[in-house]
Amino acid sequence: MAFNCGVSFGACLVRITRVDDNGNVIAGSNSYTTDKPISISVNPNIETGNAFSVRNGCGCSISRRKFPDTFNWWELSLQTATLEPQMIAFMLGAATIVDGADVVGVAFPSALACDEASPAVAFEFWSEHVVGSGLDATYPYFHWVFPSTVWQIGDNTFEEGPAEPTLNAFSQTNGNWGDGPYGDGPPDGEDISE
């Protein structure tokens, strides 16, 4: 049966997995899942290819050459409906502030030394796969996977109204993610590195 192309709708669920400097999943308590995303932006960072042009003394074009643009990485932004200190700590590589067994805050990390690697997480989210007026019967969700991302706190506003925490990131290649540690990677076992 051919895949029924449909519309990607919403941002339903986010899963964050801590990875080490080499992109391997960190042992222990290493993942966090939330169903509270408001929006996720995913934008390619594209470097414009060099262009060269040779003109004669009268301004007429003699020769020209344009090299292809180059994809560098994805730039991401996550806006959530609630303040989730455990998730923010995972994403920033920060220590948590606890009260007994409850995580009640985040100790924001200081600037990294030049020889320190930025903490990274795999970032995944699911959006609905809508066909017609409902979810596709066979594949109800699109699964978006970024196997290594580095996050920073974004611009946040506190005002009369609900606060919507924002974090920003960029992606990195991760050749050690494979098809993921959860058994819900590509059904053909294809490795994911970008």
mmCIF file of C-alpha atoms in Angstrom:
data_model
loop_
_atom_site.group_PDB
_atom_site.id
_atom_site.type_symbol
_atom_site.label_atom_id
_atom_site.label_comp_id
_atom_site.label_asym_id
_atom_site.label_seq_id
_atom_site.Cartn_x
_atom_site.Cartn_y
_atom_site.Cartn_z
ATOM 1 C CA MET A 1 0.000 0.000 0.000
ATOM 2 C CA ALA A 2 1.353 3.418 -0.942
ATOM 3 C CA PHE A 3 1.925 5.996 1.777
ATOM 4 C CA ASN A 4 -1.034 8.364 1.916
ATOM 5 C CA CYS A 5 0.457 11.851 1.852
ATOM 6 C CA GLY A 6 -1.256 14.098 4.352
ATOM 7 C CA VAL A 7 -0.902 17.277 6.350
ATOM 8 C CA SER A 8 1.399 17.667 9.352
ATOM 9 C CA PHE A 9 -0.731 19.292 12.037
ATOM 10 C CA GLY A 10 0.216 20.552 15.492
ATOM 11 C CA ALA A 11 3.013 19.616 17.873
ATOM 12 C CA CYS A 12 1.713 16.884 20.145
ATOM 13 C CA LEU A 13 4.608 15.389 22.066
ATOM 14 C CA VAL A 14 8.313 16.111 22.663
ATOM 15 C CA ARG A 15 10.961 13.641 23.829
ATOM 16 C CA ILE A 16 14.427 14.736 24.935
ATOM 17 C CA THR A 17 17.263 12.243 25.406
ATOM 18 C CA ARG A 18 20.607 13.160 26.946
ATOM 19 C CA VAL A 19 23.638 12.186 24.850
ATOM 20 C CA ASP A 20 27.346 12.397 25.671
ATOM 21 C CA ASP A 21 30.086 14.264 23.766
ATOM 22 C CA ASN A 22 30.218 11.416 21.210
ATOM 23 C CA GLY A 23 26.446 11.268 20.712
ATOM 24 C CA ASN A 24 25.863 8.084 22.727
ATOM 25 C CA VAL A 25 22.796 7.932 24.968
ATOM 26 C CA ILE A 26 23.828 8.632 28.578
ATOM 27 C CA ALA A 27 23.083 5.764 30.948
ATOM 28 C CA GLY A 28 20.583 6.161 33.776
ATOM 29 C CA SER A 29 17.767 8.690 33.925
ATOM 30 C CA ASN A 30 18.307 10.029 30.437
ATOM 31 C CA SER A 31 15.015 11.046 28.869
ATOM 32 C CA TYR A 32 12.129 13.424 29.418
ATOM 33 C CA THR A 33 8.794 13.509 27.611
ATOM 34 C CA THR A 34 6.243 16.320 27.580
ATOM 35 C CA ASP A 35 2.866 16.814 25.929
ATOM 36 C CA LYS A 36 2.915 20.571 26.542
ATOM 37 C CA PRO A 37 4.649 22.118 23.510
ATOM 38 C CA ILE A 38 2.922 25.164 22.050
ATOM 39 C CA SER A 39 5.120 25.548 19.010
ATOM 40 C CA ILE A 40 8.334 24.203 17.528
ATOM 41 C CA SER A 41 10.144 26.051 14.775
ATOM 42 C CA VAL A 42 12.604 24.240 12.532
ATOM 43 C CA ASN A 43 14.645 26.356 10.132
ATOM 44 C CA PRO A 44 17.560 25.322 7.930
ATOM 45 C CA ASN A 45 20.786 27.294 8.227
ATOM 46 C CA ILE A 46 21.929 27.685 4.614
ATOM 47 C CA GLU A 47 25.265 29.135 3.545
ATOM 48 C CA THR A 48 25.038 30.848 0.168
ATOM 49 C CA GLY A 49 27.398 29.369 -2.404
ATOM 50 C CA ASN A 50 30.109 31.572 -3.888
ATOM 51 C CA ALA A 51 29.291 33.372 -7.106
ATOM 52 C CA PHE A 52 31.842 34.654 -9.614
ATOM 53 C CA SER A 53 31.347 36.866 -12.622
ATOM 54 C CA VAL A 54 33.797 38.211 -15.212
ATOM 55 C CA ARG A 55 32.860 41.247 -17.306
ATOM 56 C CA ASN A 56 34.741 43.010 -20.037
ATOM 57 C CA GLY A 57 35.628 46.682 -20.039
ATOM 58 C CA CYS A 58 32.169 47.602 -21.395
ATOM 59 C CA GLY A 59 30.328 45.733 -18.596
ATOM 60 C CA CYS A 60 29.263 42.779 -20.759
ATOM 61 C CA SER A 61 29.261 39.396 -19.046
ATOM 62 C CA ILE A 62 31.986 37.068 -20.289
ATOM 63 C CA SER A 63 31.652 34.247 -17.795
ATOM 64 C CA ARG A 64 29.829 33.475 -14.581
ATOM 65 C CA ARG A 65 29.746 30.611 -12.140
ATOM 66 C CA LYS A 66 27.556 29.953 -9.086
ATOM 67 C CA PHE A 67 28.320 27.166 -6.639
ATOM 68 C CA PRO A 68 25.512 25.378 -4.790
ATOM 69 C CA ASP A 69 24.255 26.623 -1.438
ATOM 70 C CA THR A 70 25.302 24.461 1.522
ATOM 71 C CA PHE A 71 23.081 23.174 4.326
ATOM 72 C CA ASN A 72 24.886 23.698 7.654
ATOM 73 C CA TRP A 73 22.459 22.709 10.436
ATOM 74 C CA TRP A 74 18.904 23.091 11.702
ATOM 75 C CA GLU A 75 17.970 25.992 13.974
ATOM 76 C CA LEU A 76 15.195 25.080 16.404
ATOM 77 C CA SER A 77 12.993 26.886 18.872
ATOM 78 C CA LEU A 78 10.675 25.287 21.416
ATOM 79 C CA GLN A 79 7.896 27.182 23.170
ATOM 80 C CA THR A 80 6.012 25.348 25.913
ATOM 81 C CA ALA A 81 2.791 25.955 27.811
ATOM 82 C CA THR A 82 4.272 25.175 31.233
ATOM 83 C CA LEU A 83 7.504 25.720 33.120
ATOM 84 C CA GLU A 84 9.151 22.282 33.396
ATOM 85 C CA PRO A 85 12.422 22.578 35.368
ATOM 86 C CA GLN A 86 13.482 18.947 34.793
ATOM 87 C CA MET A 87 13.133 19.321 31.017
ATOM 88 C CA ILE A 88 14.988 22.647 30.988
ATOM 89 C CA ALA A 89 17.799 21.130 33.077
ATOM 90 C CA PHE A 90 18.125 18.227 30.616
ATOM 91 C CA MET A 91 18.188 20.569 27.626
ATOM 92 C CA LEU A 92 20.729 23.014 29.108
ATOM 93 C CA GLY A 93 22.870 20.436 30.883
ATOM 94 C CA ALA A 94 22.081 22.285 34.120
ATOM 95 C CA ALA A 95 21.831 21.111 37.695
ATOM 96 C CA THR A 96 18.365 20.918 39.232
ATOM 97 C CA ILE A 97 17.175 22.503 42.469
ATOM 98 C CA VAL A 98 15.237 19.952 44.495
ATOM 99 C CA ASP A 99 12.929 19.962 47.486
ATOM 100 C CA GLY A 100 12.922 16.377 48.704
ATOM 101 C CA ALA A 101 12.032 14.307 45.639
ATOM 102 C CA ASP A 102 10.558 17.254 43.711
ATOM 103 C CA VAL A 103 12.500 19.214 41.113
ATOM 104 C CA VAL A 104 11.528 22.829 41.836
ATOM 105 C CA GLY A 105 14.081 24.828 39.850
ATOM 106 C CA VAL A 106 17.138 25.004 37.621
ATOM 107 C CA ALA A 107 20.617 26.246 38.508
ATOM 108 C CA PHE A 108 21.480 27.846 35.175
ATOM 109 C CA PRO A 109 24.916 26.776 33.976
ATOM 110 C CA SER A 110 27.791 29.242 33.742
ATOM 111 C CA ALA A 111 29.711 29.909 30.542
ATOM 112 C CA LEU A 112 31.726 26.958 29.278
ATOM 113 C CA ALA A 113 35.510 27.000 29.224
ATOM 114 C CA CYS A 114 37.061 26.772 25.762
ATOM 115 C CA ASP A 115 37.924 23.084 26.224
ATOM 116 C CA GLU A 116 34.447 22.075 27.473
ATOM 117 C CA ALA A 117 31.886 20.498 25.159
ATOM 118 C CA SER A 118 28.364 21.901 25.131
ATOM 119 C CA PRO A 119 25.807 19.522 26.651
ATOM 120 C CA ALA A 120 23.657 17.941 23.951
ATOM 121 C CA VAL A 121 20.334 16.135 23.719
ATOM 122 C CA ALA A 122 18.510 14.244 21.031
ATOM 123 C CA PHE A 123 15.278 16.130 20.295
ATOM 124 C CA GLU A 124 12.204 14.398 18.881
ATOM 125 C CA PHE A 125 8.641 15.473 18.389
ATOM 126 C CA TRP A 126 5.435 14.121 16.924
ATOM 127 C CA SER A 127 2.831 15.940 14.854
ATOM 128 C CA GLU A 128 -0.502 14.584 13.663
ATOM 129 C CA HIS A 129 -0.692 13.088 10.159
ATOM 130 C CA VAL A 130 -4.073 14.368 8.973
ATOM 131 C CA VAL A 131 -5.747 12.995 5.848
ATOM 132 C CA GLY A 132 -9.114 14.447 4.979
ATOM 133 C CA SER A 133 -10.712 15.356 8.303
ATOM 134 C CA GLY A 134 -8.993 12.810 10.559
ATOM 135 C CA LEU A 135 -5.780 11.018 11.421
ATOM 136 C CA ASP A 136 -4.318 8.617 8.878
ATOM 137 C CA ALA A 137 -5.448 5.096 9.819
ATOM 138 C CA THR A 138 -2.032 3.460 9.235
ATOM 139 C CA TYR A 139 0.429 6.230 10.146
ATOM 140 C CA PRO A 140 -1.387 8.666 12.496
ATOM 141 C CA TYR A 141 1.730 10.690 13.430
ATOM 142 C CA PHE A 142 4.838 12.156 11.843
ATOM 143 C CA HIS A 143 7.959 11.508 13.960
ATOM 144 C CA TRP A 144 10.600 14.264 13.666
ATOM 145 C CA VAL A 145 14.101 13.329 14.880
ATOM 146 C CA PHE A 146 17.141 15.541 15.532
ATOM 147 C CA PRO A 147 19.728 13.164 17.074
ATOM 148 C CA SER A 148 21.956 15.869 18.579
ATOM 149 C CA THR A 149 20.984 19.417 19.512
ATOM 150 C CA VAL A 150 22.549 22.095 21.727
ATOM 151 C CA TRP A 151 20.102 24.383 23.569
ATOM 152 C CA GLN A 152 20.148 27.796 25.217
ATOM 153 C CA ILE A 153 17.443 29.713 27.012
ATOM 154 C CA GLY A 154 15.571 31.947 24.568
ATOM 155 C CA ASP A 155 13.821 35.301 24.931
ATOM 156 C CA ASN A 156 11.128 34.949 27.597
ATOM 157 C CA THR A 157 8.441 37.437 28.590
ATOM 158 C CA PHE A 158 6.615 37.558 31.918
ATOM 159 C CA GLU A 159 3.521 39.761 31.868
ATOM 160 C CA GLU A 160 -0.195 39.807 32.575
ATOM 161 C CA GLY A 161 -0.990 36.482 31.014
ATOM 162 C CA PRO A 162 0.582 33.041 30.912
ATOM 163 C CA ALA A 163 4.362 32.751 30.547
ATOM 164 C CA GLU A 164 5.416 30.548 27.636
ATOM 165 C CA PRO A 165 9.001 29.352 28.236
ATOM 166 C CA THR A 166 11.190 29.440 25.108
ATOM 167 C CA LEU A 167 14.430 27.622 24.332
ATOM 168 C CA ASN A 168 16.536 27.838 21.145
ATOM 169 C CA ALA A 169 18.935 25.311 19.629
ATOM 170 C CA PHE A 170 21.005 24.196 16.702
ATOM 171 C CA SER A 171 21.514 20.654 15.460
ATOM 172 C CA GLN A 172 24.722 18.673 15.046
ATOM 173 C CA THR A 173 25.551 15.468 13.219
ATOM 174 C CA ASN A 174 25.313 12.405 15.478
ATOM 175 C CA GLY A 175 26.597 9.224 13.853
ATOM 176 C CA ASN A 176 25.985 7.241 17.061
ATOM 177 C CA TRP A 177 22.187 7.675 17.252
ATOM 178 C CA GLY A 178 21.549 4.842 14.780
ATOM 179 C CA ASP A 179 17.796 4.255 14.601
ATOM 180 C CA GLY A 180 17.353 5.410 18.217
ATOM 181 C CA PRO A 181 17.264 3.590 21.555
ATOM 182 C CA TYR A 182 13.486 3.269 21.909
ATOM 183 C CA GLY A 183 12.498 0.853 19.148
ATOM 184 C CA ASP A 184 10.387 3.490 17.376
ATOM 185 C CA GLY A 185 12.973 4.573 14.798
ATOM 186 C CA PRO A 186 12.607 4.034 11.051
ATOM 187 C CA PRO A 187 10.893 0.684 10.398
ATOM 188 C CA ASP A 188 13.570 -0.207 7.821
ATOM 189 C CA GLY A 189 16.307 0.237 10.463
ATOM 190 C CA GLU A 190 17.805 3.217 8.603
ATOM 191 C CA ASP A 191 20.359 5.094 10.686
ATOM 192 C CA ILE A 192 19.645 8.761 11.447
ATOM 193 C CA SER A 193 22.592 11.104 11.851
ATOM 194 C CA GLU A 194 21.261 14.541 10.811
#
